[in-house]
Amino acid sequence: MRRWLTGLAALAVVAAVALAVATWRALPPLPTTLVSAARLSAPLHFVAADGTPLNRSYRGRFNRVDALPAWRIPALLRTAFVASEDQRYWQHGGVDWRARFAALWGNLRAGQVQRGASTIGEQVARILQPRPHTYWSHWIAGIEAGRLLHHFGHAQVLDFYLNQVPYGARRRGVAPAAHYYFGRDPDALDPAEQLSLAVLVRSPSRYDPRRHPQALRQAVDQLAGRMRASGAIDATQAEAIRRAPIQPGQQALAVEAGPFVLHAAERARALGLTGPVLKTTLDPDLQRFVQQVLGQRVRTLATRGVRNAAALVVDNATGAVLAWVVAPQDGPFAIDAVLAPRQPGSTLKPFVYGLAMARLGWQPDTVIEDTPLAENVREGLHRYRNYSGRYYGKVSLRYALANSLNIPAVKTAQAVGVPAILDLLHRLGFGTFDQTADFYGPAIVLGDGGVRLFDLVQGYASLARHGRYLPLHVLADTPQPDPVPVLPAPVTSLLASILSDPNARSAEFGADSVLDLPMPTAVKTGTSSDYRDIWTMGFDDRYTVGVWMGRLDGGSTDGLTGSSGPAPVLRQIFAHLRTAAPYAGLWHSPALQPVHTCEWIGPPPCVQRDDWHLGDVHAPVSAPSTTTRRVAIARPLPGEMLAIDPRLPAATQRYRFSLDTAGQAIKRVAWQLDRKPLATTTEAATSWQIVPGPHTLSARVWLDDGNPGHALELGPVAFSVLGQAPPHEGSPE
């Protein structure tokens, strides 16, 4: 018997030592201070331009900006929390064994878990180190609670708890909860409301004053009764609490601007600003309005696949951000769509055409060929097309930009050069183009690259600011740099004229388009491939507005475009802006010269109209200009790869060589394939039965220009045909 007891005692000692070692290893090191444990920084309070408080982001494990000092936490609120959560808090050392055994006995009698016995110290331990709810985690939390109370003292642990205790709607701490439920600071709450905060932590959903006021009322009265019985309050106070109505209030932090505040906090840290109150540029009334219309539009288009949206409104003169809205703002993986790089679609086209006018001297009536265009890209041969699928032939720059035609835009990008485009975008503050010009190619003008809404609005505001770049800012009363000229002012005036011309855009957008605002406004849309991103950008002389819609999960919308998705939101925003301030119009550069021109908008004849030119007045144009293009081999493209179809007879597999005549009359063409004569034609094309292997095509061209002795030498253009020659008809195979 003695041997058995000795063995049992030894086993108990070994088990105790093992438990002690395992416990010691599981305990995290004590923080230097509880403030550093929660990684709290000095509170930065942000207000709108008129002083309206702005809400914070409540994502994350800790209350980072609304932690109250001890002297601002009402004594009754402290007492109520102790009475509700841990009646013997000031007597025990971290674990209330009496309450724990009482809870265990009650649960055993009931046959189910009806009550717990976690002390405030144990709850603080779980706030600092979240763990699964297991017997082992409860053991560790109890040991850790004792260490915390011993090291920091009961008062400091209670203060930390009151600032970090979790409520509903991601609120942590009594200050955010007081604002969320009652619209006031904790020290402005009456006794019944203070007891409500103590009750709500038990079950924020069950006792929500907006949804379950009776349940909250009953729980508050019960707590008041216990506090009276313990002597924490007297009978008069208890009766006053029972008689006081508990009415949920409106949140004092009524402006939904979480993403904006996060960006403002980043800028404040970068500038070394410490507060405690920082004034921002946000217009709270405008922010609320944009939040309302954008949120409603997202809900309306939810059946069409729209899940996310963002809008940005800025003041052109100062670069101040007036509204920064993301919809929706909730969700565990919520992303600030204002700062998320997305495919820009056609929204970069104005900058490319502006370069062509500034560097190449192009005018609104400069003619660009809208004809089929293909180009070798990394994935193979890419054929460009317009959104409508139509080709308009000869079109003016005004017509091409206003209708957002793709092929003229690509040809313009080829003319100005991708390096020049990237240089302009970088000088306008676009920070996402970090690859080489060869990586993007001319397709950059169609949205081949990620762009942030923030950068797009910054760029369009530079156009509205007469071509001068100024970084957007969100903090008021901070030094701002002087605007830097990037594009000539007359060029931006012409761009604004084109983008506000309802007649010029009617071919692709129709008459009475949603883009035709009541007052002249420069508007540009964009739609990315597969309808993932849809944009509308707009500006007048005072404001620039950008709206994006789409899906941040990578999905596509149901065929929505910039004009059918975000454009109505942009219209509503400008209408609202113009009720608050007189219409500022669109600036017209005095350097522009009036001209009477013949504008090409498709098949002949051209259309007579009045327009504006850069620099000297040109004579009226009666025929399209071809000075920017030369006669060239159009097909095949350099490096083009063709393929033989083995299922078809060889005689039926032919390829059509063709020239781009640049609008000039052709008298004769001598074609050479692989340096050998192929054919002589009077047309700018010939047909060839394809043969496997690498090939080169050259052509000698005589123009019908009265100079019969002069011929143009074109090529050679290298291309290849893949596969094996199929059997001829009649072959025994």
XYZ file of C-alpha atoms in Angstrom:
733
model
C 0.000 0.000 0.000
C 2.795 2.377 0.994
C 4.641 1.544 -2.234
C 1.492 2.253 -4.202
C 1.019 5.605 -2.487
C 4.658 6.472 -3.045
C 4.323 5.714 -6.744
C 1.160 7.751 -6.956
C 2.847 10.680 -5.227
C 5.818 10.450 -7.578
C 3.479 10.383 -10.537
C 1.685 13.428 -9.183
C 4.988 15.275 -8.779
C 6.011 14.414 -12.333
C 2.607 15.538 -13.635
C 2.838 18.774 -11.664
C 6.321 19.468 -12.987
C 5.196 18.686 -16.537
C 2.193 20.989 -16.121
C 4.389 23.745 -14.746
C 6.861 23.430 -17.608
C 4.109 23.366 -20.246
C 2.432 26.353 -18.614
C 5.676 28.308 -18.441
C 6.360 27.642 -22.121
C 2.841 28.669 -23.114
C 2.947 31.988 -21.282
C 3.881 34.951 -23.490
C 6.332 37.527 -22.131
C 4.750 40.374 -20.217
C 4.487 43.606 -22.206
C 6.443 46.617 -21.033
C 3.184 48.537 -20.723
C -0.399 47.656 -21.532
C -0.476 50.559 -23.974
C 2.414 49.088 -25.951
C 0.753 45.670 -25.772
C -2.190 47.038 -27.723
C 0.204 48.895 -30.015
C -1.599 52.133 -29.325
C -0.224 55.314 -30.793
C -0.927 58.796 -29.579
C -4.541 59.464 -30.536
C -4.906 61.312 -33.828
C -8.366 62.800 -34.152
C -9.377 63.857 -37.641
C -12.052 66.398 -38.425
C -13.569 67.543 -41.704
C -12.924 70.971 -43.172
C -15.755 72.424 -41.055
C -14.690 70.663 -37.851
C -17.119 67.733 -38.083
C -15.586 64.636 -36.433
C -14.695 61.886 -38.869
C -15.126 58.215 -38.079
C -12.226 55.863 -37.733
C -11.765 52.433 -39.136
C -12.889 49.852 -36.574
C -11.119 46.931 -38.205
C -8.407 45.264 -36.196
C -7.904 43.711 -32.779
C -7.437 46.900 -30.784
C -9.009 50.290 -30.204
C -6.129 52.427 -31.406
C -7.399 56.002 -31.326
C -10.286 56.251 -28.839
C -8.582 55.003 -25.675
C -9.623 57.193 -22.735
C -7.314 58.257 -19.901
C -8.351 57.025 -16.466
C -9.746 60.383 -15.355
C -12.244 60.434 -18.260
C -13.833 57.086 -17.363
C -16.792 57.727 -14.996
C -16.557 56.042 -11.586
C -20.084 54.631 -11.909
C -19.131 53.007 -15.222
C -16.161 51.293 -13.568
C -18.329 50.095 -10.712
C -21.016 48.816 -13.085
C -18.505 46.779 -15.084
C -17.061 45.192 -11.954
C -20.564 44.381 -10.675
C -21.572 42.910 -14.024
C -18.416 41.056 -15.057
C -16.309 40.303 -11.969
C -17.877 41.134 -8.573
C -14.784 40.111 -6.564
C -12.326 41.779 -8.953
C -10.617 43.841 -6.244
C -10.220 40.824 -3.933
C -8.887 37.973 -6.086
C -5.530 37.645 -7.813
C -6.711 36.900 -11.337
C -9.000 33.870 -10.992
C -12.167 33.970 -8.874
C -12.257 30.344 -7.709
C -15.428 30.896 -5.712
C -17.272 32.150 -8.791
C -15.749 29.405 -10.920
C -16.940 26.595 -8.628
C -20.369 28.235 -8.317
C -20.653 28.395 -12.110
C -19.526 24.778 -12.425
C -22.117 23.615 -9.865
C -24.877 25.604 -11.550
C -24.011 24.226 -14.969
C -23.951 20.653 -13.617
C -27.373 21.074 -12.030
C -28.785 22.538 -15.238
C -27.170 19.908 -17.415
C -25.791 22.577 -19.753
C -23.524 25.616 -19.752
C -25.595 28.533 -18.463
C -22.968 30.820 -17.007
C -19.241 31.376 -17.160
C -16.806 32.719 -14.630
C -14.123 34.528 -16.626
C -12.672 37.370 -14.631
C -11.746 40.750 -16.039
C -8.094 39.733 -15.804
C -8.740 36.580 -17.831
C -10.652 38.581 -20.444
C -7.712 40.974 -20.731
C -5.394 37.997 -21.196
C -7.563 36.774 -24.086
C -7.689 40.268 -25.614
C -3.892 40.375 -25.608
C -3.447 36.760 -26.754
C -6.550 35.374 -28.526
C -6.794 31.597 -28.149
C -9.369 28.884 -28.903
C -11.875 28.255 -26.103
C -10.403 25.062 -24.610
C -9.720 23.907 -21.060
C -6.010 24.476 -21.662
C -6.554 28.031 -22.911
C -8.700 28.781 -19.826
C -5.882 27.483 -17.627
C -3.283 29.641 -19.379
C -5.581 32.694 -19.294
C -5.987 32.297 -15.535
C -2.228 32.134 -14.948
C -1.652 35.068 -17.287
C -4.371 37.088 -15.534
C -2.566 36.644 -12.235
C 0.712 37.840 -13.755
C -0.965 40.893 -15.293
C -2.674 41.932 -12.056
C 0.506 41.385 -10.063
C 2.674 43.336 -12.490
C 0.370 46.231 -13.473
C -2.157 46.379 -10.629
C -5.932 46.066 -10.651
C -6.629 49.697 -11.581
C -4.423 49.747 -14.683
C -5.731 46.381 -15.916
C -9.315 47.622 -15.485
C -8.539 50.802 -17.444
C -7.084 48.729 -20.278
C -10.126 46.441 -20.226
C -12.580 49.341 -20.451
C -10.692 50.717 -23.466
C -10.461 47.378 -25.310
C -13.535 45.312 -24.365
C -15.285 44.154 -27.575
C -18.803 45.268 -28.530
C -20.881 44.872 -31.659
C -20.137 46.496 -35.030
C -16.382 45.973 -34.466
C -16.341 48.586 -31.689
C -13.792 48.032 -28.955
C -13.787 50.043 -25.763
C -16.402 52.102 -23.971
C -15.727 55.308 -25.937
C -16.497 53.884 -29.429
C -19.417 51.931 -27.920
C -20.862 55.055 -26.285
C -20.768 56.859 -29.623
C -22.160 53.886 -31.526
C -25.094 53.191 -29.199
C -25.861 56.605 -27.687
C -24.060 59.228 -29.767
C -22.125 60.719 -26.837
C -18.880 60.375 -24.889
C -18.956 58.020 -21.865
C -18.754 60.907 -19.380
C -21.847 62.450 -21.000
C -24.018 59.348 -20.473
C -26.636 59.166 -17.727
C -26.430 56.336 -15.145
C -28.858 54.047 -17.014
C -26.810 54.396 -20.211
C -23.584 53.693 -18.328
C -25.075 50.491 -16.937
C -26.199 49.647 -20.475
C -22.577 49.685 -21.635
C -21.719 47.233 -18.848
C -24.584 44.926 -19.845
C -23.976 45.073 -23.604
C -20.583 43.369 -23.426
C -22.287 40.123 -22.334
C -24.120 39.827 -25.656
C -24.102 42.854 -27.989
C -26.689 41.296 -30.299
C -29.105 40.127 -27.572
C -29.116 43.489 -25.787
C -28.846 45.825 -28.798
C -30.924 48.905 -27.783
C -32.143 49.412 -31.345
C -33.361 45.843 -31.886
C -34.048 44.485 -28.394
C -34.793 47.444 -26.083
C -36.882 45.370 -23.653
C -34.144 42.797 -23.125
C -31.653 45.574 -22.428
C -34.085 47.300 -20.065
C -34.576 44.132 -18.039
C -30.828 43.413 -17.828
C -30.038 46.996 -16.726
C -32.684 46.851 -13.984
C -31.277 43.541 -12.747
C -27.761 44.994 -12.635
C -29.016 48.061 -10.766
C -30.661 45.747 -8.231
C -27.431 43.822 -7.644
C -25.450 47.035 -7.281
C -27.935 48.309 -4.698
C -27.762 45.027 -2.811
C -23.958 45.224 -2.698
C -23.996 48.855 -1.601
C -22.422 50.172 -4.805
C -25.402 52.518 -5.271
C -28.196 53.572 -2.931
C -31.931 53.075 -3.317
C -32.483 56.536 -4.775
C -29.898 55.948 -7.505
C -31.295 52.499 -8.283
C -34.815 53.881 -8.602
C -33.607 56.716 -10.859
C -31.896 54.172 -13.109
C -35.071 52.079 -13.334
C -37.141 55.134 -14.266
C -34.703 56.587 -16.819
C -35.532 55.769 -20.464
C -32.800 54.080 -22.499
C -32.942 55.611 -25.949
C -30.347 54.807 -28.614
C -28.887 57.949 -30.112
C -27.450 58.986 -33.426
C -23.728 58.565 -33.796
C -21.822 61.790 -33.386
C -19.319 60.440 -35.912
C -21.850 60.651 -38.724
C -19.507 61.009 -41.676
C -18.584 57.645 -43.191
C -14.985 58.257 -44.210
C -12.980 55.327 -42.894
C -10.752 54.817 -45.990
C -10.161 58.567 -46.205
C -9.123 58.711 -42.541
C -6.736 55.788 -42.993
C -5.055 57.618 -45.877
C -5.003 60.857 -43.869
C -3.341 59.008 -40.981
C -0.659 57.657 -43.328
C 0.007 61.145 -44.682
C 0.133 62.573 -41.151
C 2.711 59.990 -40.116
C 4.758 60.685 -43.244
C 4.739 64.415 -42.441
C 5.490 63.863 -38.757
C 2.210 65.433 -37.591
C 1.149 64.454 -34.071
C -2.206 66.165 -33.584
C -4.017 65.753 -31.321
C -6.653 67.088 -33.760
C -5.877 67.238 -37.465
C -8.073 69.131 -39.871
C -8.666 67.520 -43.252
C -9.949 68.810 -46.575
C -13.110 66.665 -46.559
C -16.472 68.340 -47.189
C -18.827 66.387 -44.887
C -22.043 67.309 -46.709
C -20.567 66.332 -50.065
C -19.144 63.128 -48.552
C -22.584 62.117 -47.264
C -24.212 62.886 -50.604
C -21.683 60.913 -52.638
C -21.914 58.006 -50.184
C -25.678 57.966 -50.637
C -25.772 58.104 -54.444
C -22.842 55.726 -54.926
C -24.221 53.197 -52.451
C -27.637 53.321 -54.094
C -26.110 52.822 -57.544
C -24.143 49.788 -56.352
C -27.316 48.270 -54.908
C -29.193 48.965 -58.144
C -26.502 47.334 -60.287
C -25.885 44.380 -57.977
C -27.941 42.166 -60.289
C -25.595 43.201 -63.132
C -22.528 42.017 -61.243
C -21.342 45.261 -59.617
C -19.936 44.551 -56.158
C -17.626 47.496 -55.485
C -17.361 51.178 -56.325
C -15.392 54.279 -55.440
C -15.684 58.001 -56.087
C -13.291 60.901 -55.628
C -14.057 64.637 -55.833
C -11.297 67.249 -55.762
C -10.943 71.002 -55.914
C -8.977 71.872 -59.044
C -7.404 75.066 -57.742
C -5.878 73.543 -54.615
C -5.798 69.781 -55.232
C -7.791 69.270 -52.026
C -9.801 66.055 -51.790
C -13.404 67.004 -50.992
C -14.993 63.534 -51.048
C -13.465 60.054 -50.845
C -16.093 57.328 -50.915
C -15.771 53.554 -51.097
C -18.848 51.359 -51.379
C -19.313 49.103 -49.586
C -16.882 49.762 -46.724
C -17.614 46.639 -44.704
C -16.474 43.058 -45.102
C -13.465 41.267 -43.626
C -11.459 41.772 -46.819
C -12.618 45.318 -47.599
C -10.235 47.150 -49.924
C -9.961 50.877 -50.537
C -10.902 50.950 -54.220
C -9.663 54.544 -54.520
C -6.111 53.223 -54.121
C -6.478 49.808 -55.777
C -4.802 49.537 -59.221
C -7.390 48.608 -61.859
C -7.437 48.385 -65.663
C -8.222 51.946 -66.863
C -9.842 51.133 -70.200
C -9.976 54.234 -72.406
C -9.465 56.806 -69.668
C -5.835 57.466 -70.698
C -6.724 58.471 -74.271
C -6.982 62.242 -73.589
C -3.392 62.319 -72.343
C -2.109 60.551 -75.473
C -4.006 62.865 -77.829
C -2.769 65.804 -75.772
C 0.792 64.632 -76.397
C 0.115 64.409 -80.131
C -1.118 68.000 -80.180
C 1.726 69.258 -77.996
C 4.611 67.402 -79.687
C 3.439 66.679 -83.226
C 1.342 69.765 -83.841
C -1.848 67.780 -84.409
C -5.084 69.738 -84.452
C -8.706 68.754 -83.740
C -9.229 68.267 -87.497
C -6.076 66.166 -88.052
C -7.164 63.059 -89.954
C -6.541 59.568 -88.580
C -7.485 56.382 -90.428
C -9.980 54.232 -88.544
C -9.364 51.045 -90.514
C -8.612 47.447 -89.459
C -5.389 47.210 -87.479
C -3.524 44.193 -86.133
C -0.301 43.978 -84.171
C 2.001 41.261 -82.909
C 1.830 41.045 -79.129
C 3.234 38.625 -76.588
C 0.289 36.256 -76.999
C 0.275 36.378 -80.812
C -1.551 38.509 -83.344
C -3.979 41.004 -81.791
C -6.651 42.664 -83.921
C -7.882 45.982 -82.598
C -11.496 46.968 -82.946
C -13.817 49.691 -81.739
C -16.440 49.014 -79.087
C -19.259 49.072 -81.655
C -17.318 46.847 -84.057
C -17.555 49.508 -86.799
C -14.749 51.129 -88.793
C -15.347 54.755 -89.744
C -12.535 55.319 -92.241
C -11.113 58.844 -92.215
C -11.926 60.574 -88.938
C -10.738 63.754 -87.285
C -8.905 63.754 -83.975
C -11.938 65.437 -82.380
C -14.251 62.719 -83.650
C -11.854 59.898 -82.689
C -11.365 61.082 -79.094
C -14.977 62.097 -78.492
C -16.206 58.669 -79.637
C -13.330 56.876 -77.872
C -12.364 54.988 -81.026
C -9.669 52.422 -80.307
C -7.813 52.125 -83.610
C -7.123 55.876 -84.026
C -5.974 55.931 -80.391
C -3.476 53.114 -81.008
C -2.183 54.863 -84.130
C -1.793 58.064 -82.131
C 0.145 56.180 -79.456
C 2.389 54.755 -82.176
C 2.959 58.252 -83.546
C 3.950 59.889 -80.247
C 5.804 56.830 -78.914
C 5.215 54.826 -75.765
C 8.301 56.268 -73.962
C 6.821 59.756 -74.316
C 3.472 58.511 -72.993
C 5.104 56.936 -69.952
C 7.106 60.091 -69.311
C 3.926 62.189 -69.334
C 2.069 59.789 -67.051
C 4.958 59.765 -64.596
C 5.060 63.564 -64.550
C 1.307 63.562 -63.852
C 1.823 61.404 -60.774
C 0.806 57.979 -62.099
C 2.786 55.676 -59.840
C 1.778 52.251 -61.141
C 3.563 52.242 -64.516
C 6.824 50.644 -63.443
C 7.639 48.566 -66.543
C 9.490 49.458 -69.749
C 7.850 50.927 -72.846
C 8.254 47.612 -74.677
C 6.288 45.867 -71.942
C 3.217 48.057 -72.460
C 3.410 48.865 -76.155
C 0.895 51.147 -77.909
C -1.938 49.225 -76.214
C -1.201 51.313 -73.126
C -3.665 53.818 -74.557
C -6.410 51.167 -74.278
C -5.684 50.377 -70.643
C -2.825 47.881 -70.737
C -1.618 48.591 -67.200
C -3.037 49.102 -63.725
C -4.118 52.587 -62.627
C -5.515 53.906 -59.337
C -8.614 56.100 -59.264
C -6.560 58.481 -57.109
C -3.982 58.891 -59.897
C -6.590 59.233 -62.647
C -8.395 62.021 -60.804
C -5.037 63.685 -60.138
C -4.254 63.519 -63.864
C -7.640 64.834 -65.001
C -7.425 67.628 -62.439
C -4.153 68.617 -64.129
C -6.037 68.913 -67.430
C -8.656 71.057 -65.705
C -5.845 73.136 -64.176
C -4.691 74.144 -67.661
C -2.012 71.451 -67.859
C -0.373 72.077 -64.480
C 0.297 69.152 -62.148
C -0.416 69.493 -58.430
C -0.440 66.496 -56.060
C -3.764 65.809 -54.376
C -3.775 66.331 -50.617
C -6.084 65.443 -47.734
C -4.672 67.435 -44.795
C -5.629 71.092 -44.468
C -3.237 73.790 -43.344
C -0.169 71.960 -44.646
C 2.294 73.484 -47.138
C 1.594 72.574 -50.764
C 3.993 72.791 -53.722
C 3.462 75.107 -56.649
C 1.781 73.613 -59.736
C 4.204 72.277 -62.363
C 3.388 72.768 -66.087
C 3.146 69.399 -67.855
C 1.015 70.078 -70.956
C 0.520 73.387 -72.799
C -2.575 75.200 -71.562
C -4.092 75.621 -75.080
C -3.842 71.845 -75.590
C -5.818 71.135 -72.418
C -8.390 73.712 -73.505
C -8.879 71.802 -76.767
C -9.140 68.508 -74.876
C -11.858 69.985 -72.663
C -13.674 71.233 -75.761
C -13.590 67.773 -77.348
C -14.625 65.893 -74.205
C -17.600 68.215 -73.688
C -18.822 68.087 -77.315
C -22.117 66.114 -77.442
C -22.313 66.244 -81.235
C -18.818 64.859 -81.714
C -19.493 61.821 -79.484
C -22.924 60.939 -80.867
C -21.726 58.205 -83.265
C -20.726 55.805 -80.467
C -22.681 57.210 -77.514
C -25.855 58.346 -79.272
C -27.812 61.570 -79.109
C -28.888 62.805 -75.667
C -26.251 60.640 -74.004
C -25.981 60.367 -70.235
C -22.580 62.019 -70.748
C -24.267 65.202 -72.002
C -24.540 67.124 -68.743
C -26.848 70.157 -68.519
C -23.830 72.473 -68.377
C -20.701 71.884 -70.494
C -18.512 69.368 -68.680
C -15.533 67.427 -69.987
C -16.398 63.733 -69.594
C -14.503 60.554 -70.493
C -15.508 56.951 -69.914
C -13.482 53.759 -69.750
C -14.292 50.053 -69.822
C -11.704 47.330 -69.303
C -11.658 43.951 -70.989
C -14.428 41.571 -69.930
C -16.215 44.528 -68.276
C -14.276 44.100 -65.026
C -13.681 47.828 -64.517
C -15.951 50.666 -65.618
C -15.030 54.325 -65.221
C -16.357 57.823 -65.741
C -14.122 60.863 -65.308
C -15.249 64.476 -65.570
C -14.183 68.038 -64.871
C -15.186 71.649 -65.213
C -13.053 74.623 -64.250
C -13.694 74.153 -60.511
C -14.030 70.430 -59.766
C -12.783 67.058 -61.004
C -14.822 63.927 -60.309
C -13.885 60.287 -60.863
C -16.114 57.241 -60.397
C -15.091 53.577 -60.671
C -17.289 50.492 -60.470
C -16.584 46.804 -60.844
C -15.558 43.808 -58.812
C -12.480 43.599 -56.630
C -12.730 39.801 -56.599
C -11.703 39.670 -60.267
C -15.166 38.902 -61.611
C -16.850 40.666 -64.519
C -19.938 42.823 -64.631
C -22.810 41.928 -66.909
C -21.783 43.950 -69.958
C -21.757 47.301 -68.165
C -19.733 50.213 -69.543
C -18.583 53.539 -68.209
C -21.644 55.268 -69.621
C -24.147 52.679 -68.382
C -22.632 52.163 -64.913
C -20.903 55.070 -63.138
C -21.892 57.950 -65.455
C -25.260 58.617 -63.719
C -23.400 58.962 -60.417
C -21.051 61.527 -61.946
C -24.061 63.491 -63.264
C -25.634 63.559 -59.805
C -22.399 64.666 -58.163
C -21.930 67.575 -60.572
C -25.584 68.573 -60.143
C -25.056 68.642 -56.378
C -21.825 70.623 -56.689
C -23.547 73.232 -58.818
C -26.276 73.803 -56.245
C -23.600 74.797 -53.729
C -21.488 76.971 -56.042
C -22.109 78.740 -59.361
C -21.186 76.852 -62.512
C -17.573 77.620 -63.324
C -17.684 76.612 -66.987
C -14.789 75.244 -68.997
C -11.774 77.460 -69.509
C -11.129 78.569 -73.083
C -7.547 79.471 -73.909
C -7.171 82.911 -75.527
C -4.248 81.474 -77.505
C -6.568 79.317 -79.625
C -7.405 80.588 -83.094
C -10.804 80.143 -84.774
C -10.780 78.227 -88.059
C -13.327 77.071 -90.579
C -12.469 73.504 -91.450
C -13.777 70.466 -93.230
C -13.908 67.717 -90.626
C -13.738 64.052 -91.565
C -16.170 61.845 -89.673
C -16.243 58.816 -91.929
C -16.960 58.380 -95.638
C -16.789 61.450 -97.915
C -17.719 64.186 -98.033
C -16.145 65.905 -95.048
C -18.316 68.180 -92.911
C -17.864 71.942 -92.820
C -17.634 73.324 -89.292
C -16.013 75.972 -87.150
C -13.303 74.818 -84.777
C -10.199 75.974 -82.946
C -6.538 75.473 -83.748
C -3.302 75.768 -81.875
C -1.011 78.540 -83.068
C -1.462 80.152 -86.480
C -4.781 79.971 -88.330
C -4.707 77.305 -91.026
C -6.481 77.583 -94.331
C -9.818 75.756 -94.504
C -9.230 72.040 -94.894
C -10.956 70.494 -97.904
C -9.213 67.117 -97.927
C -7.790 64.852 -95.247
C -4.194 65.395 -94.276
C -1.872 62.452 -94.956
C 1.341 64.016 -93.738
C 1.477 61.745 -90.711
C 1.279 58.486 -92.700
C 3.254 56.838 -95.496
C 2.560 54.099 -97.995
C 3.543 50.824 -96.337
C 2.972 47.077 -96.401
C -0.127 46.490 -94.274
C -0.304 42.686 -94.444
C 1.565 40.667 -93.413
C 2.686 42.310 -90.209
C 6.362 41.993 -89.249
C 6.836 38.655 -87.514
C 3.308 37.482 -88.278
C 2.823 33.721 -88.063
C 0.306 31.969 -90.312
C -0.762 28.343 -90.017
C -1.799 25.747 -92.581
C -5.036 23.867 -91.944
C -4.308 20.220 -92.894
C -8.022 19.534 -93.308
C -8.385 21.877 -96.298
C -7.095 21.444 -99.865
C -3.908 23.383 -100.587
C -5.482 25.345 -103.455
C -8.064 26.890 -101.136
C -5.561 28.158 -98.574
C -4.512 31.582 -99.768
C -3.328 34.747 -98.056
C -3.982 38.305 -99.206
C -0.979 40.640 -99.227
C -2.015 44.306 -99.020
C -0.672 47.856 -98.769
C -1.690 50.824 -96.667
C -1.843 53.479 -99.408
C -2.187 56.441 -97.024
C -4.988 57.716 -99.231
C -2.814 57.991 -102.343
C -3.665 56.591 -105.781
C -1.679 53.510 -106.829
C -0.625 53.041 -110.472
C 1.287 49.755 -110.250
C 2.770 47.353 -107.655
C 5.530 44.791 -108.273
C 5.428 42.172 -105.525
C 8.447 40.048 -104.531
C 8.321 36.984 -102.279
C 11.610 35.695 -100.910
C 13.439 38.066 -103.351
C 11.702 36.497 -106.358
C 8.994 38.138 -108.495
C 5.527 37.111 -107.344
C 3.029 39.305 -109.200
C 2.451 42.740 -110.723
C -0.886 44.397 -109.986
C -2.657 47.687 -110.470
C -4.287 47.258 -107.093
C -2.783 47.535 -103.616
C -3.271 43.824 -102.928
C -2.555 40.372 -104.301
C -3.373 36.802 -103.308
C -0.821 34.062 -102.584
C -1.219 30.324 -102.003
C 0.531 29.771 -98.694
C 3.656 27.602 -98.473
C 5.225 26.401 -95.209
C 8.409 28.039 -93.959
C 9.920 31.471 -93.291
C 9.298 34.168 -95.924
C 9.936 37.810 -96.748
C 7.699 40.134 -98.762
C 8.843 43.247 -100.638
C 7.028 45.590 -102.987
C 7.931 48.307 -105.498
C 5.120 50.854 -105.784
C 4.488 53.456 -108.493
C 2.073 56.188 -107.465
C -0.337 57.866 -109.852
C 1.238 61.250 -109.104
C 2.557 62.286 -112.520
C 6.046 61.022 -111.781
C 6.219 57.660 -113.605
C 9.956 57.217 -113.083
C 9.762 57.315 -109.295
C 8.972 54.140 -107.342
C 8.707 53.470 -103.609
C 10.642 50.514 -102.222
C 8.742 48.781 -99.410
C 9.907 45.968 -97.155
C 11.157 43.410 -96.754
C 8.656 42.214 -94.132
C 9.513 38.862 -92.532
C 6.745 36.393 -91.686
C 6.335 32.626 -91.456
C 3.861 29.839 -92.230
C 3.586 26.961 -89.764
C 2.584 23.380 -90.544
C 2.923 21.022 -93.490
C 1.455 21.369 -96.928
C -1.843 19.439 -97.152
C -2.322 16.854 -99.916
C -3.519 18.187 -103.261
C -6.954 17.257 -104.485
C -6.804 13.854 -106.232
C -3.868 12.657 -104.153
C -4.010 8.952 -103.281
C -3.776 9.967 -99.616
